[in-house]
Tab-separated table of C-alpha atoms and ligand atoms in Angstrom:
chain	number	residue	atom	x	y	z
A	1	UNK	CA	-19.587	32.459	20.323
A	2	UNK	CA	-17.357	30.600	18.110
A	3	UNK	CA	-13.818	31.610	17.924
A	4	UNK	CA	-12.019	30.091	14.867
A	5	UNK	CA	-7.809	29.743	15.191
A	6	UNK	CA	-6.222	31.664	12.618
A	7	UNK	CA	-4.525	29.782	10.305
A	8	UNK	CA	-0.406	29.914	10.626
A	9	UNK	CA	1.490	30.711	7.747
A	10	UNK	CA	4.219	28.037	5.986
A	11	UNK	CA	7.007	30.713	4.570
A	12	UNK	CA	9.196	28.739	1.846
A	13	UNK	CA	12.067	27.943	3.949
A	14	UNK	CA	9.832	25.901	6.553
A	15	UNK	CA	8.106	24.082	3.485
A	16	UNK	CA	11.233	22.940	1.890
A	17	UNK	CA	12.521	21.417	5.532
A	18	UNK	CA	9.027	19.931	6.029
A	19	UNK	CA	9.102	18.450	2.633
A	20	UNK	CA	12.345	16.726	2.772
A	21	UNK	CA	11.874	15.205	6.253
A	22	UNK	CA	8.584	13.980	4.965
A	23	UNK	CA	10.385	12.581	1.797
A	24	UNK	CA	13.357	11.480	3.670
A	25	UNK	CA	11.337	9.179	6.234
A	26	UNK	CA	8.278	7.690	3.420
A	27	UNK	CA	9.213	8.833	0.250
A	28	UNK	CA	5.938	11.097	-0.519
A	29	UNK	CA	7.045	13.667	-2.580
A	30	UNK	CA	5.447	17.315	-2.505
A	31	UNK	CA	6.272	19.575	-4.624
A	32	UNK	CA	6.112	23.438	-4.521
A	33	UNK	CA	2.289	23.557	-5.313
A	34	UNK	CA	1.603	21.778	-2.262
A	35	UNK	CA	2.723	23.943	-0.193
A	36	UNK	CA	-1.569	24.611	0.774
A	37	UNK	CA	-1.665	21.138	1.239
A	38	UNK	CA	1.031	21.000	3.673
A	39	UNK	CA	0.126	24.151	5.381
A	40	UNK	CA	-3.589	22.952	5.813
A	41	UNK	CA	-3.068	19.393	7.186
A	42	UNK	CA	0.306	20.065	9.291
A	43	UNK	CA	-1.528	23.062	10.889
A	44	UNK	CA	-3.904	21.268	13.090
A	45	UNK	CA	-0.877	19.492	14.217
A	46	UNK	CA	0.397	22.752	15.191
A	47	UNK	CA	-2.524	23.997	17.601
A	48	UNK	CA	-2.533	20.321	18.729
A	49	UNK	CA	0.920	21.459	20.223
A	50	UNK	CA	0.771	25.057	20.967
A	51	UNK	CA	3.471	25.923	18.225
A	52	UNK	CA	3.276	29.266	16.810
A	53	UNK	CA	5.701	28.921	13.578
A	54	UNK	CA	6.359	25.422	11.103
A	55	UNK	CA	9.805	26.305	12.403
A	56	UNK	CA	8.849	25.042	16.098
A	57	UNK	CA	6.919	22.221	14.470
A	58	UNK	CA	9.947	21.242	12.514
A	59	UNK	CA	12.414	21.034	15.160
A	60	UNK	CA	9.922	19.092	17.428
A	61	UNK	CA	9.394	16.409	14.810
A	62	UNK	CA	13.127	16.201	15.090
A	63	UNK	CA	13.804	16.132	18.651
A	64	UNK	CA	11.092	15.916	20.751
A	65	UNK	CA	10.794	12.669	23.147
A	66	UNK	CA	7.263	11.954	21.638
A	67	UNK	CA	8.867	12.876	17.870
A	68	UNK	CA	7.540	8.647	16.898
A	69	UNK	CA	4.342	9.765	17.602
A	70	UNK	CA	3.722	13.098	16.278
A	71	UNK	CA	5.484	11.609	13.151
A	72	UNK	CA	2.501	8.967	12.949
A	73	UNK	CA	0.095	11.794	13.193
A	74	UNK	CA	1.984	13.514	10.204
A	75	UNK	CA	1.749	10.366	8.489
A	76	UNK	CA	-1.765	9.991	8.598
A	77	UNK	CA	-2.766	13.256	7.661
A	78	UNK	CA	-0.327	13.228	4.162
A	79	UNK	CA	-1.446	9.726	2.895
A	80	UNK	CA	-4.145	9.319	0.634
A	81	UNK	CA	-5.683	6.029	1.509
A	82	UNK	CA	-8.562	6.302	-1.256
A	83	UNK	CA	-9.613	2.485	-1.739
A	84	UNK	CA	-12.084	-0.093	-2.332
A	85	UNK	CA	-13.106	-3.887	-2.964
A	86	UNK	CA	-12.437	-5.379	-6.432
A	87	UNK	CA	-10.609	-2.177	-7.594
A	88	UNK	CA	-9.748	-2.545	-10.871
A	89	UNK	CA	-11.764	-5.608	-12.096
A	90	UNK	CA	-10.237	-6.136	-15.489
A	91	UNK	CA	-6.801	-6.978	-13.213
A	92	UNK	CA	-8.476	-9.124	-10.839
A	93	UNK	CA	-9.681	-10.794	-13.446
A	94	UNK	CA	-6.097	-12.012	-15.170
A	95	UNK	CA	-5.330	-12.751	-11.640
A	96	UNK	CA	-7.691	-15.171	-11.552
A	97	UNK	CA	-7.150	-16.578	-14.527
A	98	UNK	CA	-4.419	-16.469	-15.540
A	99	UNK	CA	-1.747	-16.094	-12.929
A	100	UNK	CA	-3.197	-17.948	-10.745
A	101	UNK	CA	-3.478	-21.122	-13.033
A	102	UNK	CA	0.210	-20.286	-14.059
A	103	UNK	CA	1.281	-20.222	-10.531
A	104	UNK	CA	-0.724	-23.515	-9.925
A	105	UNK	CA	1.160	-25.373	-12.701
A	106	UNK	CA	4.577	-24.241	-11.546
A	107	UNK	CA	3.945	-25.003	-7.865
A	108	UNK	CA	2.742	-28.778	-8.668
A	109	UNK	CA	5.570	-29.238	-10.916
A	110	UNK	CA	7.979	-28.242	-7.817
A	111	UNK	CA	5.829	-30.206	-5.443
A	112	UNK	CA	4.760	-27.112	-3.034
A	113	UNK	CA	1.860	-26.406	-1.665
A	114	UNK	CA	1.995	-23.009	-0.754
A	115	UNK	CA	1.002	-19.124	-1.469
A	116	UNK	CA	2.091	-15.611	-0.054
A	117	UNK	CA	0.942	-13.090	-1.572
A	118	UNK	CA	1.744	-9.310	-0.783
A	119	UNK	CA	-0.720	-6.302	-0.583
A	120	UNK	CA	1.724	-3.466	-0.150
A	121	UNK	CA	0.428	0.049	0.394
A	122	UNK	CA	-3.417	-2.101	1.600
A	123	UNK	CA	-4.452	1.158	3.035
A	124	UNK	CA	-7.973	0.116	4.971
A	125	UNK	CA	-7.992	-3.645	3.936
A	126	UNK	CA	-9.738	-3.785	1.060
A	127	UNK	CA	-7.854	-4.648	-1.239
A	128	UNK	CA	-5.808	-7.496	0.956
A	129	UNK	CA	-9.653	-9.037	1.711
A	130	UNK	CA	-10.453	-8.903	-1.709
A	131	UNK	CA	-7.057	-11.015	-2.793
A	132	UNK	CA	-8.477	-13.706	-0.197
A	133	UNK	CA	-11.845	-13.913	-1.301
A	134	UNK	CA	-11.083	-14.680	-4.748
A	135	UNK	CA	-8.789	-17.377	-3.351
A	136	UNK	CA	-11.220	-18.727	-1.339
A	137	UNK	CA	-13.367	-19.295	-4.797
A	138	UNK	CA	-10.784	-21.684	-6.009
A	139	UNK	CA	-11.658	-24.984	-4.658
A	140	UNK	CA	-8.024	-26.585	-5.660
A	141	UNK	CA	-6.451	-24.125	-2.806
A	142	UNK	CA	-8.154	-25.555	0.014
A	143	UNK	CA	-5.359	-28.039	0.647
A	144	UNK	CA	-2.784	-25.303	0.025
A	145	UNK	CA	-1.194	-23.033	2.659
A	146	UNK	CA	-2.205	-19.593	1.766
A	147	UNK	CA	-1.416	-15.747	3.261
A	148	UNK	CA	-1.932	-12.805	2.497
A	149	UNK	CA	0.136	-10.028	3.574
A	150	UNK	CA	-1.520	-6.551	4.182
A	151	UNK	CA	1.122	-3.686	4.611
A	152	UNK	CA	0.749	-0.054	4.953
A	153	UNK	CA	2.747	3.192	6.935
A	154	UNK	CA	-0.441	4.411	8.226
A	155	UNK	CA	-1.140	3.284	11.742
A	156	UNK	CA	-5.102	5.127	11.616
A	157	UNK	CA	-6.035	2.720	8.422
A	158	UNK	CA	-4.159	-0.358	9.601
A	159	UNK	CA	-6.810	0.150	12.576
A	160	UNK	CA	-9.637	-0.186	10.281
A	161	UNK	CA	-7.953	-2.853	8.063
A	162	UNK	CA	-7.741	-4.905	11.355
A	163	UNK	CA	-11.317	-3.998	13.181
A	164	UNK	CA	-12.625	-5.135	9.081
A	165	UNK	CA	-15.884	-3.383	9.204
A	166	UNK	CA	-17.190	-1.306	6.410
A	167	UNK	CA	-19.498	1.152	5.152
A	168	UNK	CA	-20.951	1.822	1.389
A	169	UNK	CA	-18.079	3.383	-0.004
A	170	UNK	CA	-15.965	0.191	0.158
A	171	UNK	CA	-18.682	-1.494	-1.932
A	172	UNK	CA	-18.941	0.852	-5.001
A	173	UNK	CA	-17.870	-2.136	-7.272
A	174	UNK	CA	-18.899	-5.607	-5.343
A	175	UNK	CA	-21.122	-7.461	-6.798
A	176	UNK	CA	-24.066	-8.480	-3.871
A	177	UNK	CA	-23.531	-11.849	-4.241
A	178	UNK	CA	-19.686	-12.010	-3.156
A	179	UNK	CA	-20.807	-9.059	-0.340
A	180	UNK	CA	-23.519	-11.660	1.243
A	181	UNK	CA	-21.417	-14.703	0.657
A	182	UNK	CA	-18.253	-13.159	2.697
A	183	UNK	CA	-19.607	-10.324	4.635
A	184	UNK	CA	-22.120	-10.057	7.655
A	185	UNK	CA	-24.043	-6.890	8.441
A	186	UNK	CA	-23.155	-5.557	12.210
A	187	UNK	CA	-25.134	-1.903	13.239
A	188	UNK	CA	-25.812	-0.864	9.266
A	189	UNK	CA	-22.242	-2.192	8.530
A	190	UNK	CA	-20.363	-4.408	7.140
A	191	UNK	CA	-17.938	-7.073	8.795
A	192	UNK	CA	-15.488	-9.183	6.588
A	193	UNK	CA	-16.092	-13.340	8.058
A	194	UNK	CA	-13.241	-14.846	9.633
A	195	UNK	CA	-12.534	-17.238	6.506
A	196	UNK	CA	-11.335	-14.130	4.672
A	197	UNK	CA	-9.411	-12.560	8.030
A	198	UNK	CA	-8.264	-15.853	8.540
A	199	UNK	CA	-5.850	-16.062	5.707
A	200	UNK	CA	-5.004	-12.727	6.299
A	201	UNK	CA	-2.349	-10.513	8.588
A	202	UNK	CA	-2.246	-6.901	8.932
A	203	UNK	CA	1.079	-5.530	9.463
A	204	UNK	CA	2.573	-1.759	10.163
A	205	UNK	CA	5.498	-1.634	7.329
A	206	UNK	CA	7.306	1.453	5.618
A	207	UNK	CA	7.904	0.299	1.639
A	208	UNK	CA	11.757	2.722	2.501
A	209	UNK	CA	12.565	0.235	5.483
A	210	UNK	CA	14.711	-1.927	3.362
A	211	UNK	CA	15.833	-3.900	6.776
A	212	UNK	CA	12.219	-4.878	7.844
A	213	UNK	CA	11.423	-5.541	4.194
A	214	UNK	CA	13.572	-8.281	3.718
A	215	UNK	CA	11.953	-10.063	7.154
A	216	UNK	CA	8.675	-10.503	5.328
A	217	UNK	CA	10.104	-13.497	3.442
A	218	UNK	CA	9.740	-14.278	-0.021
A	219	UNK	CA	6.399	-13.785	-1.921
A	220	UNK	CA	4.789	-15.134	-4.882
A	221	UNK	CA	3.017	-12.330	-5.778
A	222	UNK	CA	2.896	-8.528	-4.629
A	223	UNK	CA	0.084	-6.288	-5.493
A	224	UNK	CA	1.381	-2.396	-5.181
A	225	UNK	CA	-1.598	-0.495	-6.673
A	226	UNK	CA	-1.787	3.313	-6.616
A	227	UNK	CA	1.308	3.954	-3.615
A	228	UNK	CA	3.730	3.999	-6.086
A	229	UNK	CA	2.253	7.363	-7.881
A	230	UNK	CA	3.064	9.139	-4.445
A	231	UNK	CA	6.946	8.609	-4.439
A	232	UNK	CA	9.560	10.514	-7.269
A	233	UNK	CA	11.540	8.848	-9.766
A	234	UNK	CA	14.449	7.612	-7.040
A	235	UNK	CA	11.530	6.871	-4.179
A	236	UNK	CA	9.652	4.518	-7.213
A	237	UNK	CA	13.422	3.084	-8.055
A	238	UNK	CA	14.358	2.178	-4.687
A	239	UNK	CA	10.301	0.739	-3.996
A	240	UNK	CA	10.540	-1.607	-6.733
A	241	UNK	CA	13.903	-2.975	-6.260
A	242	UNK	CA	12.839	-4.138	-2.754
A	243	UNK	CA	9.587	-5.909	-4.674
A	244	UNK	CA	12.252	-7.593	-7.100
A	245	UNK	CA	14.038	-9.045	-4.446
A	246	UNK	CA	11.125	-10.055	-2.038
A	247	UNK	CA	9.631	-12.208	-5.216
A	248	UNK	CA	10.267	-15.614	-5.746
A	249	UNK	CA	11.572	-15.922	-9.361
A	250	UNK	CA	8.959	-16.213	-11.865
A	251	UNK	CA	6.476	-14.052	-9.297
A	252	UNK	CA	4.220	-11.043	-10.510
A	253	UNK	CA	4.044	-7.684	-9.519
A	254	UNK	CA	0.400	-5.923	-9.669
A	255	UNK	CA	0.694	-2.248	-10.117
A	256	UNK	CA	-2.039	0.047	-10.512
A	257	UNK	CA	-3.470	0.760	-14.030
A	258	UNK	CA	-1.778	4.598	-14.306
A	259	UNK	CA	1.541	3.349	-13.070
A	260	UNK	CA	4.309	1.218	-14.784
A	261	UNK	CA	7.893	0.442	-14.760
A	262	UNK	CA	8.899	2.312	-18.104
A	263	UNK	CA	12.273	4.268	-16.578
A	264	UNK	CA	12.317	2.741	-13.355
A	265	UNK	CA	13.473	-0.756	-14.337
A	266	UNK	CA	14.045	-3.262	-17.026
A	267	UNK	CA	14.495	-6.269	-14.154
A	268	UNK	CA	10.832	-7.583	-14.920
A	269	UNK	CA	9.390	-8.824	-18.248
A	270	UNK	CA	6.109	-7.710	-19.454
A	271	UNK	CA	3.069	-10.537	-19.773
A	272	UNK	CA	0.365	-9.365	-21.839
A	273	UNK	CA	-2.581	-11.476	-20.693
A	274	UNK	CA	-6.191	-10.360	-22.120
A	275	UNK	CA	-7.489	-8.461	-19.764
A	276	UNK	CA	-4.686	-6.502	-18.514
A	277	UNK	CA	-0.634	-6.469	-18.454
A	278	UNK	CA	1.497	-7.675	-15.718
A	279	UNK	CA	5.325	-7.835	-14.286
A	280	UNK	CA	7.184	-10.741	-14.219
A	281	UNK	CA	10.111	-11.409	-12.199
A	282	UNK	CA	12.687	-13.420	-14.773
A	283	UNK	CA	13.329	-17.208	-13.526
A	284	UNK	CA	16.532	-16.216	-14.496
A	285	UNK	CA	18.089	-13.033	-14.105
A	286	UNK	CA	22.199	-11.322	-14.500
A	287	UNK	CA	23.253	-9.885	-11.471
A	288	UNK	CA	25.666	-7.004	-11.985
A	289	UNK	CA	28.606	-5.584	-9.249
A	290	UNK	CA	25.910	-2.181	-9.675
A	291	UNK	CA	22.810	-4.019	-9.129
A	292	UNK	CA	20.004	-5.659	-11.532
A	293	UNK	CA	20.924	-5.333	-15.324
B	1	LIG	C1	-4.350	5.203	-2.468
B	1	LIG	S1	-3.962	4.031	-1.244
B	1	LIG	C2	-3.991	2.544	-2.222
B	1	LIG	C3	-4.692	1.403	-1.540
B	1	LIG	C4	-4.812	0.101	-2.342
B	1	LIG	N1	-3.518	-0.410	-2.695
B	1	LIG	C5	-5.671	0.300	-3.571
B	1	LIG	O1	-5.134	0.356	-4.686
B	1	LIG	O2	-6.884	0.419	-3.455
B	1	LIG	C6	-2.201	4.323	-1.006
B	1	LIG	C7	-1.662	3.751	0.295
B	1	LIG	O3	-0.225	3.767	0.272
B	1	LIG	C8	0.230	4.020	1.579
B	1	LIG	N2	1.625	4.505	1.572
B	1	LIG	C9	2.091	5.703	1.151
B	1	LIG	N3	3.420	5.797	1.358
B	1	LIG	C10	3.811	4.622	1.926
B	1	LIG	C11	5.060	4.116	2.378
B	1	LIG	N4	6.199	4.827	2.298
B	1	LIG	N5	5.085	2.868	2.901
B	1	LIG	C12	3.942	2.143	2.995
B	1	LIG	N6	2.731	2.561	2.589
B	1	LIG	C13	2.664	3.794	2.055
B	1	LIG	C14	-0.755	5.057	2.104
B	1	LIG	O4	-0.767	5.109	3.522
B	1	LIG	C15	-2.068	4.583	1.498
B	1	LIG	O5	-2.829	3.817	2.396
């Protein structure tokens, strides 16, 4: 006989201290309707442990001596990690050529060599794989020095992002010829070669840890599609400053096509290229006592 646990109850108090410790460590922001949501995925976690109320669960994210890890778990379950190669085509696309060729020109002219580029919020590794393909189509980058920089606050999809083996879903918009010329089939799946992994490192990173942020070093480019939707106004605010100072001046920032900087800052300049518009970190920009004017 099957015997199903019943499910525990969230009352409003419990949500609101869930919610703000969630917010307070990653910046995901539920609101009251999500209170289901909350009560749904945080539950298991709850019969994991034996706990009887959100209350207990609450204080044991807080003090618990395995609190790290149970807050990984919580992690996991509240991220949306929906992703897949060559998302958003029409963007790829200007990356290719147009940025690219811009960033070419403006490298030569300073006599470097070099590339980082920053996937932040890469989820399962799609989208830092796909960066590196499409660089490894340009011939005129095989001399160069080129990484790309996959980031993300979820430990279970960083595992997949690093083992870089895939099923269908991942392929919904990849045309055959790019999945036979980087990909080899293992057991009815799909394994990224080692040129692509080769240019690229996986990394554990929280977009709020301002601190470890600034170790990544400066980057030419940082894609942030579709993380930035998660976060409120402040969380988006305090996101996209860190990008502004991470880029090199003149560097682009790749959000995702429902997201854009309209109230959250007037730091970047707007390129309209022809398939798509981008951010652009000024070459020159006023630094105020406040912050970026
Ligand atoms: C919907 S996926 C987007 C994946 C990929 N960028 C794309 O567009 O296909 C959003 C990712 O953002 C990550 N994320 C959410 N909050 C984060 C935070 N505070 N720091 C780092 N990553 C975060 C989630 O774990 C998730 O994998």
């Amino acid at each position: 006989m099957l015997f199903l646990s019943p499910d525990i109850k969230m009352n409003p108090d419990e949500f609101r201290l869930l919610r703000d410790f969630v917010y307070q460590h990653c910046g995901l922001n539920f609101t009251e309707d999500s209170k289901y949501l909350l009560e749904k995925r945080l539950g298991k976690r709850l019969q994991t442990h034996n706990l009887k109320t959100f209350k207990d669960y609450y204080y044991f994210l807080r003090y618990n001596p395995n609190k790290d890890q149970e807050l990984t778990e919580v992690i996991d379950q509240l991220t949306t990690n929906e992703t897949y190669f060559f998302r958003e085509d029409f963007q790829l696309k200007t990356f290719v050529e147009d940025i690219l060729p811009e960033v070419r020109k403006r490298k030569e002219i300073e006599g470097k060599k070099t590339l980082r580029i920053w996937s932040a919020g890469c989820s399962s590794g799609e989208e830092p794989y796909t960066i590196a393909m499409l660089l490894l189509s340009q011939p005129w980058l095989q001399s160069w020095k080129v990484e790309v920089v996959g980031t993300d606050i979820s430990q279970r999809v960083l595992h997949m992002a690093r083992e870089g083996v895939y099923g269908e879903a991942s392929f919904r918009s990849t045309d055959p010829q790019q999945k036979a010329r980087f990909f080899t089939e293992h057991e009815g799946k799909w394994r990224v070669k080692d040129e692509v992994r080769s240019l690229v490192s996986i990394s554990h990173l929280n977009l709020f840890d301002s601190s470890r942020i600034a170790l990544l070093g400066k980057m030419d480019l940082i894609f942030c599609r579709n993380v930035i939707i998660y976060f409120d106004q402040a969380g988006k605010k305090s996101v996209i400053e860190n990008f502004f100072q991470r880029l090199v001046p003149d560097g682009f920032l790749l959000l995702g096509h429902s997201e854009s900087l309209i109230n959250l800052s007037t730091s970047f300049q707007l390129r309209h290229f022809q398939h798509d518009m981008v951010y652009q970190k000024p070459l020159t920009f006023i630094q105020s006592g406040r912050g970026l004017l």
